[in-house]
Coordinates of C-alpha atoms in Angstrom, one line a residue:
Chain A
M189 CA 134.5 24.8 -1.6
M190 CA 130.9 25.8 -2.2
S191 CA 129.7 26.6 -5.7
L192 CA 126.4 28.2 -6.7
S193 CA 123.4 26.0 -6.5
T194 CA 122.7 24.1 -9.7
R195 CA 119.4 26.1 -10.2
E196 CA 121.3 29.4 -10.1
A197 CA 124.0 28.0 -12.4
Y198 CA 121.2 27.0 -14.8
G199 CA 119.8 30.6 -14.8
I200 CA 123.3 32.0 -15.5
A201 CA 124.0 29.3 -18.1
I202 CA 121.0 30.0 -20.2
E203 CA 121.6 33.7 -20.0
S204 CA 125.2 33.3 -21.2
L205 CA 124.4 30.7 -23.8
G206 CA 121.5 32.8 -25.2
D207 CA 123.9 34.7 -27.5
K208 CA 125.5 31.5 -28.8
Y209 CA 122.3 29.4 -29.4
D210 CA 118.9 30.1 -30.6
F211 CA 116.5 29.0 -27.9
W212 CA 113.5 30.4 -26.0
V213 CA 113.0 30.2 -22.3
M214 CA 109.7 29.8 -20.5
D215 CA 108.7 29.9 -16.9
A216 CA 105.6 29.6 -14.8
D217 CA 105.9 32.5 -12.2
L218 CA 109.0 31.1 -10.6
S219 CA 111.6 32.9 -12.7
K220 CA 113.3 34.4 -9.6
A221 CA 113.7 30.9 -8.1
T222 CA 114.7 29.2 -11.4
M223 CA 116.8 32.3 -12.2
T224 CA 115.3 32.4 -15.7
H225 CA 114.6 36.1 -15.1
L226 CA 118.2 36.8 -16.0
F227 CA 117.5 35.4 -19.5
G228 CA 114.1 37.2 -19.6
E229 CA 115.7 40.6 -18.9
K230 CA 118.4 40.1 -21.5
F231 CA 116.2 38.5 -24.2
P232 CA 112.6 39.6 -23.6
D233 CA 111.6 38.6 -27.1
R234 CA 112.6 35.0 -26.4
F235 CA 111.2 34.7 -22.9
V236 CA 107.6 33.7 -22.1
N237 CA 106.1 33.8 -18.6
M238 CA 103.1 31.5 -18.5
G239 CA 101.9 32.4 -15.0
I240 CA 101.0 29.7 -12.6
S241 CA 99.9 27.0 -15.1
E242 CA 102.4 24.2 -15.6
S243 CA 100.3 22.0 -17.8
D244 CA 99.8 24.9 -20.2
L245 CA 103.5 25.6 -19.9
M246 CA 104.5 22.2 -21.1
T247 CA 102.1 21.9 -24.1
T248 CA 102.7 25.5 -25.1
A249 CA 106.4 24.7 -25.2
A250 CA 105.6 21.8 -27.5
G251 CA 103.7 24.1 -29.8
I252 CA 106.7 26.5 -29.9
A253 CA 109.1 23.6 -30.6
S254 CA 106.8 22.3 -33.3
C255 CA 107.6 25.5 -35.3
G256 CA 111.3 24.6 -35.1
Q257 CA 112.1 26.7 -32.1
M258 CA 114.1 25.0 -29.3
V259 CA 112.7 26.0 -25.9
F260 CA 113.5 25.5 -22.2
A261 CA 110.5 25.1 -20.0
S262 CA 111.4 25.9 -16.4
T263 CA 109.6 25.3 -13.1
F264 CA 110.0 23.3 -9.9
A265 CA 110.5 19.5 -10.4
I266 CA 107.3 18.7 -8.6
F267 CA 105.2 20.8 -11.0
A268 CA 107.1 19.7 -14.1
A269 CA 107.4 16.0 -13.7
G270 CA 104.5 15.8 -11.2
R271 CA 101.6 18.1 -12.2
A272 CA 102.5 18.2 -15.9
F273 CA 103.5 14.6 -16.3
E274 CA 100.9 13.7 -18.9
Q275 CA 101.5 16.9 -20.9
I276 CA 105.2 16.1 -20.9
R277 CA 104.4 12.5 -22.0
N278 CA 101.9 13.3 -24.8
S279 CA 103.0 16.7 -26.0
I280 CA 106.7 16.5 -25.6
A281 CA 108.0 12.9 -25.3
Y282 CA 105.5 11.2 -27.7
T283 CA 106.2 13.9 -30.3
G284 CA 109.9 13.9 -29.7
L285 CA 109.8 17.7 -29.9
N286 CA 112.9 19.8 -29.0
V287 CA 111.8 20.9 -25.5
K288 CA 114.2 21.0 -22.6
I289 CA 112.5 20.7 -19.3
A290 CA 114.5 22.5 -16.7
A291 CA 113.3 21.3 -13.3
T292 CA 114.7 23.0 -10.2
H293 CA 114.2 22.2 -6.5
G294 CA 114.5 18.4 -7.0
G295 CA 114.8 16.1 -4.0
V296 CA 114.2 16.5 -0.3
L297 CA 117.3 18.8 0.2
I298 CA 115.3 21.9 -0.7
G299 CA 114.6 23.0 2.9
E300 CA 111.5 24.1 4.8
D301 CA 108.8 24.0 2.1
G302 CA 108.3 20.4 3.1
G303 CA 106.8 17.3 1.6
S304 CA 104.4 18.9 -0.9
H305 CA 107.3 20.6 -2.7
Q306 CA 110.1 18.0 -2.3
C307 CA 110.0 16.1 -5.5
I308 CA 111.5 12.6 -5.0
E309 CA 109.7 10.9 -8.0
D310 CA 110.8 13.0 -11.0
I311 CA 113.7 10.8 -12.2
S312 CA 111.6 7.7 -12.0
L313 CA 108.7 9.4 -14.0
M314 CA 110.9 10.9 -16.6
R315 CA 113.2 8.0 -17.3
T316 CA 110.2 5.8 -18.1
L317 CA 109.3 8.0 -21.0
P318 CA 110.5 6.9 -24.4
N319 CA 112.5 9.7 -26.2
M320 CA 113.4 11.4 -22.9
T321 CA 117.0 12.0 -21.9
V322 CA 117.4 12.6 -18.1
I323 CA 120.3 14.6 -16.7
A324 CA 121.2 15.7 -13.1
P325 CA 124.4 17.8 -12.8
C326 CA 126.1 18.1 -9.5
D327 CA 127.7 21.5 -9.2
E328 CA 128.0 24.9 -10.9
A329 CA 130.6 24.0 -13.5
S330 CA 128.8 20.7 -14.5
T331 CA 125.5 22.6 -14.8
F332 CA 127.0 24.9 -17.4
S333 CA 128.2 21.8 -19.3
A334 CA 124.9 20.0 -18.9
V335 CA 122.8 22.8 -20.2
E336 CA 125.1 23.2 -23.2
A337 CA 125.0 19.5 -23.8
A338 CA 121.2 19.5 -23.6
V339 CA 121.1 22.2 -26.3
K340 CA 122.9 19.8 -28.6
V341 CA 120.6 16.9 -27.9
S342 CA 117.9 16.9 -30.6
G343 CA 114.8 16.1 -28.7
P344 CA 113.4 16.2 -25.2
V345 CA 115.7 16.5 -22.2
Y346 CA 114.8 16.6 -18.5
L347 CA 117.3 18.5 -16.5
R348 CA 117.2 18.3 -12.7
F349 CA 118.7 21.0 -10.5
G350 CA 119.0 21.4 -6.7
R351 CA 118.1 24.4 -4.6
F352 CA 121.0 25.1 -2.2
P353 CA 124.6 25.9 -3.0
A354 CA 126.4 22.7 -4.1
E355 CA 130.0 21.8 -3.2
N356 CA 132.5 22.1 -6.0
V357 CA 133.2 18.7 -7.6
Y358 CA 134.8 20.1 -10.7
T359 CA 137.5 22.7 -10.3
E360 CA 137.8 23.5 -14.0
G361 CA 135.5 26.1 -15.5
H362 CA 134.4 23.6 -18.1
V363 CA 133.6 20.0 -17.4
P364 CA 134.0 17.2 -19.9
F365 CA 130.4 16.3 -20.4
V366 CA 129.1 13.6 -22.7
V367 CA 125.4 12.8 -22.5
G368 CA 125.1 9.2 -21.5
K369 CA 128.7 8.8 -20.2
G370 CA 129.4 8.9 -16.5
N371 CA 132.4 10.9 -15.3
V372 CA 134.9 9.0 -13.1
I373 CA 135.9 11.5 -10.4
E374 CA 138.0 9.1 -8.4
D375 CA 139.2 5.6 -9.3
G376 CA 139.2 2.7 -6.9
D377 CA 139.1 -1.1 -6.6
D378 CA 137.1 -2.1 -3.5
V379 CA 133.8 -0.4 -4.2
V380 CA 132.3 2.0 -6.7
I381 CA 129.8 4.8 -5.8
F382 CA 127.5 6.0 -8.6
A383 CA 126.1 9.4 -7.5
I384 CA 124.1 12.3 -8.8
G385 CA 123.5 15.9 -7.7
D386 CA 124.4 16.8 -4.1
M387 CA 125.3 13.2 -3.4
V388 CA 128.5 13.3 -5.6
S389 CA 130.3 15.6 -3.2
N390 CA 129.1 13.4 -0.3
A391 CA 130.4 10.3 -2.2
I392 CA 133.8 12.0 -2.5
K393 CA 133.9 12.5 1.3
A394 CA 132.7 9.0 1.8
A395 CA 135.6 7.8 -0.3
G396 CA 138.0 9.7 1.9
M397 CA 136.6 8.0 5.0
L398 CA 137.0 4.6 3.3
A399 CA 140.6 5.5 2.4
A400 CA 141.2 6.1 6.1
D401 CA 140.1 2.4 6.6
G402 CA 142.5 1.3 3.9
L403 CA 139.8 0.8 1.3
S404 CA 139.7 2.4 -2.2
A405 CA 136.5 3.6 -3.6
A406 CA 135.7 4.8 -7.1
V407 CA 133.4 7.7 -7.3
I408 CA 131.4 8.3 -10.5
D409 CA 129.3 11.3 -11.3
M410 CA 126.4 9.6 -13.1
H411 CA 125.0 12.9 -14.5
T412 CA 123.0 11.1 -17.2
I413 CA 120.5 8.8 -15.7
K414 CA 119.0 8.0 -19.1
P415 CA 120.5 6.7 -21.3
I416 CA 122.4 5.0 -18.5
D417 CA 126.1 4.3 -19.0
K418 CA 125.8 0.5 -19.0
E419 CA 129.4 -0.1 -20.1
L420 CA 130.7 2.0 -17.2
I421 CA 128.5 0.3 -14.7
L422 CA 129.5 -3.2 -15.8
E423 CA 133.2 -2.2 -16.0
Y424 CA 133.2 -1.0 -12.4
A425 CA 130.9 -3.7 -11.1
F426 CA 133.3 -6.3 -12.5
K427 CA 136.4 -4.4 -11.2
T428 CA 135.1 -3.8 -7.7
G429 CA 132.4 -6.4 -7.1
A430 CA 130.6 -3.9 -4.9
V431 CA 128.3 -1.1 -6.2
V432 CA 126.7 1.7 -4.2
T433 CA 124.3 4.3 -5.7
A434 CA 123.5 7.6 -4.0
E435 CA 120.7 10.0 -4.9
D436 CA 118.4 12.6 -3.3
H437 CA 115.3 10.8 -4.8
N438 CA 113.0 8.0 -3.8
I439 CA 114.9 4.7 -3.5
I440 CA 112.3 3.3 -5.9
G441 CA 112.7 4.3 -9.6
G442 CA 115.7 6.6 -9.7
L443 CA 119.4 6.2 -10.3
G444 CA 119.6 3.2 -8.0
S445 CA 116.9 1.4 -9.9
A446 CA 118.5 2.2 -13.2
V447 CA 121.8 0.7 -12.0
A448 CA 120.0 -2.3 -10.5
E449 CA 118.3 -3.0 -13.9
V450 CA 121.7 -3.2 -15.5
L451 CA 123.2 -5.3 -12.8
A452 CA 120.2 -7.7 -12.6
E453 CA 120.8 -8.6 -16.2
N454 CA 124.6 -8.9 -15.7
P455 CA 125.2 -9.8 -12.0
H456 CA 128.8 -8.9 -11.5
A457 CA 128.5 -7.3 -8.1
V458 CA 126.5 -6.8 -4.9
L459 CA 124.4 -3.6 -5.0
R460 CA 123.4 -1.2 -2.2
R461 CA 121.2 1.7 -2.9
L462 CA 121.1 4.9 -0.9
G463 CA 118.2 7.4 -1.3
V464 CA 115.0 8.5 0.3
K465 CA 113.4 5.4 1.7
D466 CA 110.0 5.4 0.1
T467 CA 108.7 8.1 2.3
F468 CA 107.6 11.7 1.7
G469 CA 109.8 14.6 2.6
R470 CA 109.3 17.0 5.5
S471 CA 110.3 20.6 6.5
G472 CA 113.7 21.2 7.9
K473 CA 117.0 22.9 7.4
R474 CA 119.1 21.4 4.7
K475 CA 121.7 19.8 7.0
D476 CA 119.0 18.4 9.2
L477 CA 117.1 16.9 6.2
E478 CA 120.3 15.3 5.0
E479 CA 120.7 13.6 8.3
Y480 CA 117.1 12.7 8.8
F481 CA 116.8 11.1 5.4
G482 CA 120.2 9.3 5.6
L483 CA 121.9 11.1 2.8
T484 CA 125.1 12.2 4.5
S485 CA 128.6 11.2 3.5
K486 CA 128.7 9.0 6.6
D487 CA 125.6 7.2 5.4
I488 CA 127.3 6.6 2.0
Y489 CA 130.4 5.4 3.8
E490 CA 128.3 2.8 5.8
K491 CA 126.6 1.6 2.7
C492 CA 130.0 1.1 1.1
R493 CA 131.2 -0.9 4.1
D494 CA 128.1 -3.0 3.9
A495 CA 128.6 -3.6 0.2
I496 CA 132.2 -4.5 0.6
A497 CA 131.4 -6.9 3.5
S498 CA 128.7 -8.6 1.4
K499 CA 130.9 -9.1 -1.6
N500 CA 131.2 -12.6 -3.2
P501 CA 134.7 -13.6 -2.0
N502 CA 135.3 -15.4 -5.3
K503 CA 135.0 -12.2 -7.2
Chain B
M192 CA 79.7 33.4 -51.9
N193 CA 80.4 31.9 -55.3
E194 CA 77.8 29.0 -55.8
S195 CA 80.3 26.7 -57.5
I196 CA 82.8 27.1 -54.7
L197 CA 80.1 26.5 -52.2
K198 CA 78.9 23.3 -54.0
E199 CA 82.5 22.1 -54.2
L200 CA 83.0 22.6 -50.5
K201 CA 79.8 20.8 -49.7
I202 CA 81.0 17.8 -51.8
K203 CA 84.3 17.9 -50.0
A204 CA 82.5 17.8 -46.6
A205 CA 80.5 14.8 -47.8
R206 CA 83.6 13.1 -49.1
I207 CA 85.3 13.7 -45.7
R208 CA 82.2 12.1 -44.0
R209 CA 82.5 9.2 -46.5
G210 CA 86.2 8.7 -45.7
A211 CA 85.5 8.9 -41.9
I212 CA 82.8 6.2 -42.1
M213 CA 85.0 4.0 -44.3
G214 CA 87.9 4.3 -41.8
V215 CA 85.9 3.7 -38.7
S216 CA 84.0 0.8 -40.3
S217 CA 87.2 -0.8 -41.5
A218 CA 88.8 -0.4 -38.2
G219 CA 85.8 -1.7 -36.3
S220 CA 86.4 1.1 -33.7
G221 CA 86.8 4.8 -33.6
H222 CA 84.7 7.9 -33.1
P223 CA 82.2 8.6 -35.9
G224 CA 79.9 11.1 -34.1
G225 CA 82.4 13.9 -33.4
S226 CA 84.1 13.2 -36.7
L227 CA 80.9 13.9 -38.7
S228 CA 80.1 17.0 -36.8
I229 CA 83.3 18.8 -37.8
A230 CA 83.4 17.7 -41.5
D231 CA 82.2 21.0 -42.8
I232 CA 84.8 22.9 -40.7
L233 CA 87.6 20.7 -42.1
A234 CA 86.3 21.1 -45.7
V235 CA 86.5 24.9 -45.4
L236 CA 89.9 24.8 -43.7
Y237 CA 91.6 22.4 -46.1
F238 CA 89.8 23.4 -49.4
H239 CA 89.2 27.0 -49.0
E240 CA 91.0 28.7 -46.1
M241 CA 94.4 27.2 -45.1
K242 CA 97.7 27.9 -46.8
T243 CA 99.2 24.4 -47.1
D244 CA 101.6 22.7 -49.4
I245 CA 101.1 18.9 -49.8
H246 CA 104.5 18.6 -51.4
N247 CA 106.1 20.4 -48.5
P248 CA 104.0 19.6 -45.5
K249 CA 106.4 21.1 -43.0
D250 CA 106.7 24.4 -44.9
E251 CA 107.4 27.0 -42.3
S252 CA 105.0 29.5 -43.8
R253 CA 102.0 27.2 -43.8
D254 CA 98.9 27.7 -41.8
R255 CA 98.5 25.2 -39.0
L256 CA 95.7 23.2 -37.5
V257 CA 95.6 21.6 -34.1
L258 CA 92.8 19.1 -33.8
S259 CA 92.5 19.2 -30.1
K260 CA 89.6 16.9 -30.1
G261 CA 91.9 14.2 -31.5
H262 CA 89.3 11.5 -31.4
A263 CA 87.8 13.0 -34.5
A264 CA 90.8 11.6 -36.3
P265 CA 88.8 9.7 -38.9
A266 CA 87.4 13.0 -40.4
Y267 CA 90.8 14.6 -40.0
Y268 CA 92.5 11.8 -41.9
A269 CA 89.8 11.8 -44.6
A270 CA 90.4 15.6 -45.1
L271 CA 94.1 15.1 -45.3
A272 CA 93.7 12.3 -47.8
E273 CA 91.2 14.2 -49.8
R274 CA 93.6 17.1 -49.9
G275 CA 96.4 14.8 -51.2
Y276 CA 98.7 14.3 -48.2
F277 CA 98.4 10.5 -48.7
N278 CA 96.3 8.1 -50.7
V279 CA 92.6 7.8 -49.8
A280 CA 93.0 4.0 -49.8
E281 CA 95.1 4.4 -46.7
L282 CA 91.9 5.4 -44.8
E283 CA 90.8 1.7 -44.8
K284 CA 93.9 0.9 -42.8
L285 CA 92.9 3.1 -39.9
R286 CA 94.0 1.8 -36.5
Q287 CA 95.7 -1.2 -37.9
I288 CA 99.1 -2.3 -36.7
D289 CA 101.0 -1.6 -39.9
S290 CA 99.2 1.7 -40.5
M291 CA 100.5 5.3 -40.0
L292 CA 96.9 6.2 -39.2
Q293 CA 97.0 5.9 -35.5
G294 CA 93.8 5.9 -33.4
H295 CA 94.6 9.5 -32.6
P296 CA 96.7 12.0 -34.7
D297 CA 100.4 11.4 -34.5
M298 CA 102.5 14.1 -36.1
V299 CA 105.6 11.8 -36.3
K300 CA 103.8 9.2 -38.4
I301 CA 101.3 11.1 -40.5
R302 CA 102.0 13.7 -43.3
G303 CA 100.2 16.9 -42.8
V304 CA 99.5 16.5 -39.0
D305 CA 100.8 19.6 -37.3
M306 CA 100.5 18.4 -33.7
S307 CA 99.9 15.0 -32.0
T308 CA 96.7 15.1 -30.0
G309 CA 94.1 12.8 -28.5
S310 CA 94.6 13.4 -24.8
L311 CA 91.9 16.0 -24.3
G312 CA 92.7 19.5 -23.1
Q313 CA 96.1 20.0 -24.6
G314 CA 95.5 21.2 -28.1
L315 CA 94.9 24.9 -27.4
S316 CA 98.1 25.2 -25.5
A317 CA 100.0 23.8 -28.5
A318 CA 98.2 26.1 -30.9
N319 CA 99.1 29.0 -28.6
G320 CA 102.8 28.0 -28.7
M321 CA 102.6 28.0 -32.5
A322 CA 100.8 31.3 -32.7
L323 CA 103.2 32.9 -30.2
V324 CA 106.3 31.9 -32.2
L325 CA 104.8 32.9 -35.6
K326 CA 103.7 36.2 -34.2
R327 CA 107.0 37.1 -32.6
K328 CA 108.8 36.1 -35.7
K329 CA 106.4 38.1 -37.8
K330 CA 105.3 35.2 -39.9
D331 CA 102.2 35.6 -41.9
S332 CA 100.7 32.3 -40.9
H333 CA 97.5 31.6 -39.1
V334 CA 96.8 28.9 -36.5
F335 CA 93.5 27.1 -36.2
C336 CA 92.4 24.9 -33.4
I337 CA 89.3 22.7 -33.1
L338 CA 88.1 22.0 -29.5
G339 CA 85.2 19.8 -28.5
D340 CA 82.6 21.2 -26.1
G341 CA 83.0 18.2 -23.7
E342 CA 86.7 18.8 -23.9
M343 CA 86.2 22.3 -22.5
Q344 CA 85.7 20.6 -19.1
E345 CA 89.4 20.1 -18.9
G346 CA 91.1 22.7 -16.7
Q347 CA 94.1 23.1 -19.0
I348 CA 91.8 24.6 -21.7
W349 CA 91.1 27.5 -19.4
E350 CA 94.7 28.0 -18.7
A351 CA 95.3 28.2 -22.4
I352 CA 92.3 30.5 -23.0
M353 CA 94.1 32.9 -20.6
T354 CA 97.3 32.5 -22.5
S355 CA 95.9 33.2 -25.9
A356 CA 94.3 36.5 -24.7
H357 CA 97.2 37.6 -22.6
Y358 CA 99.6 37.3 -25.5
K359 CA 97.0 38.9 -27.9
L360 CA 97.2 36.0 -30.3
D361 CA 95.1 37.5 -33.2
N362 CA 96.8 35.0 -35.6
L363 CA 94.8 32.2 -33.8
T364 CA 91.2 31.2 -34.5
V365 CA 89.6 28.5 -32.4
F366 CA 86.5 26.5 -33.3
V367 CA 84.4 25.0 -30.5
D368 CA 82.5 22.0 -31.9
K369 CA 79.4 22.5 -29.9
N370 CA 77.6 19.2 -30.7
S371 CA 76.4 19.1 -27.1
L372 CA 77.1 15.4 -26.5
Q373 CA 79.9 13.6 -24.8
I374 CA 80.6 9.9 -24.0
D375 CA 78.3 9.7 -21.0
G376 CA 75.5 11.8 -22.3
V377 CA 74.5 15.4 -22.8
V378 CA 77.3 17.9 -22.0
S379 CA 75.0 20.2 -20.0
E380 CA 73.9 17.3 -17.8
I381 CA 77.4 15.7 -17.3
M382 CA 79.2 18.9 -16.4
N383 CA 77.6 22.1 -17.7
N384 CA 80.2 24.5 -19.1
T385 CA 78.0 26.8 -21.1
P386 CA 77.6 29.7 -22.0
Y387 CA 80.9 29.7 -23.9
E388 CA 80.5 33.2 -25.3
A389 CA 80.3 35.0 -22.0
K390 CA 83.2 33.0 -20.6
F391 CA 85.5 33.6 -23.6
E392 CA 84.6 37.3 -23.7
A393 CA 85.3 37.6 -20.0
F394 CA 88.7 36.1 -20.7
G395 CA 89.3 38.8 -23.4
W396 CA 88.4 37.0 -26.5
N397 CA 86.4 38.0 -29.6
T398 CA 83.5 35.5 -30.0
I399 CA 81.3 34.6 -33.0
T400 CA 78.5 32.0 -33.0
I401 CA 77.5 30.2 -36.1
D402 CA 75.8 27.0 -37.4
G403 CA 79.0 24.9 -37.7
N404 CA 77.4 22.6 -40.3
D405 CA 76.8 25.6 -42.7
I406 CA 79.7 26.1 -45.0
T407 CA 78.9 29.8 -45.7
Q408 CA 78.6 30.6 -42.1
I409 CA 82.0 29.0 -41.4
I410 CA 83.7 31.0 -44.2
D411 CA 82.1 34.2 -43.0
G412 CA 83.1 33.5 -39.4
I413 CA 86.7 33.0 -40.4
N414 CA 86.7 36.2 -42.4
L415 CA 85.3 38.1 -39.5
A416 CA 87.8 36.5 -37.1
K417 CA 90.7 37.5 -39.2
K418 CA 89.7 41.1 -39.2
V419 CA 89.9 41.4 -35.4
K420 CA 93.3 42.6 -34.2
G421 CA 94.7 42.4 -30.7
K422 CA 92.7 39.5 -29.4
P423 CA 92.1 35.9 -30.4
T424 CA 88.7 34.8 -31.8
V425 CA 86.7 31.8 -31.0
I426 CA 83.9 30.6 -33.3
I427 CA 81.3 28.7 -31.4
C428 CA 80.0 26.2 -33.9
E429 CA 76.5 24.8 -33.2
T430 CA 76.8 21.4 -34.8
I431 CA 75.0 18.1 -35.0
K432 CA 76.9 15.1 -33.7
G433 CA 76.8 12.4 -36.3
K434 CA 75.8 14.9 -39.0
G435 CA 75.1 13.5 -42.4
V436 CA 74.2 9.9 -41.4
S437 CA 70.5 9.9 -40.3
Y438 CA 70.7 7.2 -37.7
M439 CA 73.8 8.7 -36.1
E440 CA 72.5 12.3 -35.7
N441 CA 72.3 13.5 -32.1
Q442 CA 72.8 9.9 -30.8
V443 CA 75.2 9.7 -27.9
G444 CA 75.8 6.1 -28.6
W445 CA 77.7 6.9 -31.8
H446 CA 80.4 8.9 -30.0
G447 CA 82.8 6.0 -30.0
A448 CA 81.1 3.0 -31.7
A449 CA 81.8 1.7 -35.2
P450 CA 79.0 0.8 -37.6
N451 CA 78.8 -2.8 -38.7
K452 CA 79.0 -3.7 -42.4
E453 CA 75.3 -3.2 -42.9
Q454 CA 75.1 0.0 -41.0
A455 CA 78.2 1.3 -42.9
K456 CA 76.5 0.5 -46.2
V457 CA 73.4 2.5 -45.2
A458 CA 75.6 5.4 -44.0
L459 CA 77.7 5.4 -47.2
S460 CA 74.6 5.2 -49.4
E461 CA 73.1 8.3 -47.6
I462 CA 76.3 10.2 -48.1
D463 CA 76.7 9.2 -51.7
A464 CA 73.1 10.3 -52.3
I465 CA 74.1 13.7 -51.0
I466 CA 77.2 13.9 -53.2
K467 CA 75.1 12.8 -56.2
A468 CA 72.4 15.4 -55.6
L469 CA 75.1 18.1 -55.2
E470 CA 76.8 17.0 -58.4
V471 CA 73.7 17.2 -60.5
E472 CA 72.6 20.6 -59.0

């Protein structure tokens, strides 16, 4: 069943959490796309529209936070992590100020706007920053939990959201969400799939396809990419001997790289990474993009078969 | 202007220059030129104008300073030390591995620093954020920001100039340290960005132009700025890069070079002579 897109869920989440927590929300002329206009209409005194100026957005957010005021700075991922990278680095991460960067439209699965707008580098850029926590929820319910969890982190958090409706991964209204701890969605012994964002529901479907072959796959929603849940990676690497990662992000630098770093130091398993293959995005319908860039459940299934076939038989 | 206050501020400015030279000389690197040019502004801010509490440096009701031209850290640190945020002896540890005095201001490590700066072009945005929060929360605190004239070539500065005016930040006063030199040479030759007054006014600011090495004019400028409501004020400060050390004045080479021991001795003796002359006045 489809849920709201994670960007819409973000907008609704901050609007509904605005009564419970004292934070400000900022945007850069994209409030109807990031859905922060909902917050702005309800709490105009705590909303700031910066116009089309993302660098200024980020450092102004830092100035606000320096006065003890938590703030969400919202824009598209390419303009946050991309254009304003150095402002995020020096004004937010270096200072450790309490700014939450809410980046919507992450990945290639954002449709027709094409390569200039499809941000496939943000996780890589953000997880290399000291002090930065990096979170990418996968559906409506987990977005609500992620936003509330981010509020409780003292310091900078990068939240990554998608554009289009997501498939429901979590059926409950509230998802158990601990920053830095992956959620085991399905348990399994033959292979483990660590996935984020839209790839979590695709991983669940892939697990179903593997089950039809008589193979059992664990599916883990790795919503926090930094700090990465090392224990969980090692536990499942040891248990299954075959690890697959899946993300709508460049294959270089994202979730797959984070998992690879853990496994390279503790080689318990073979690893296969699924993502955008170091190429820029292009215009297209969501479904066509998913197929073009090899991000379908069938692609994940094939990666899993390959990983299982390559396993060390002694494991 | 009370003569004894004026004399005291001139001595403070000289002591800030002294501390800056000590720091840069001990470190063997740093930025003396642009430090010396803003010493008078810092003296007025920390010893006459700003509401600060050295015993409670994070006091919510304090006034704030963002030194956007963060490479002028040696003078900034000297002002903070002179004000009592930390021991003056600390200045001689500038840029050393075990020192809190980083090459550029770090709010996490240094008492009294309101915002980490150093990467040019970001300070005014941070100052806007502070002014916006303080204004909306109806706090009676003022935010000051010091920009370099070379720094005003950064695009983000102009985004921030829009923001200050759009949100009518009349609790913000900006100084542009117009010393007319940048690393590669004369600002107007590298990338001319003057006139500042017409540009700021077109963006909706109140502007004042003064001699930024004249204590009285700095104080008068701030007083005028604070009277203006509904818009932010910029004080364009005509200054001399390297001010107070004869061989550094208006010399582009002293933007980012440290004096050797002999040169430092000469500089300190010149500054000390100024202090002595003021003291016997």
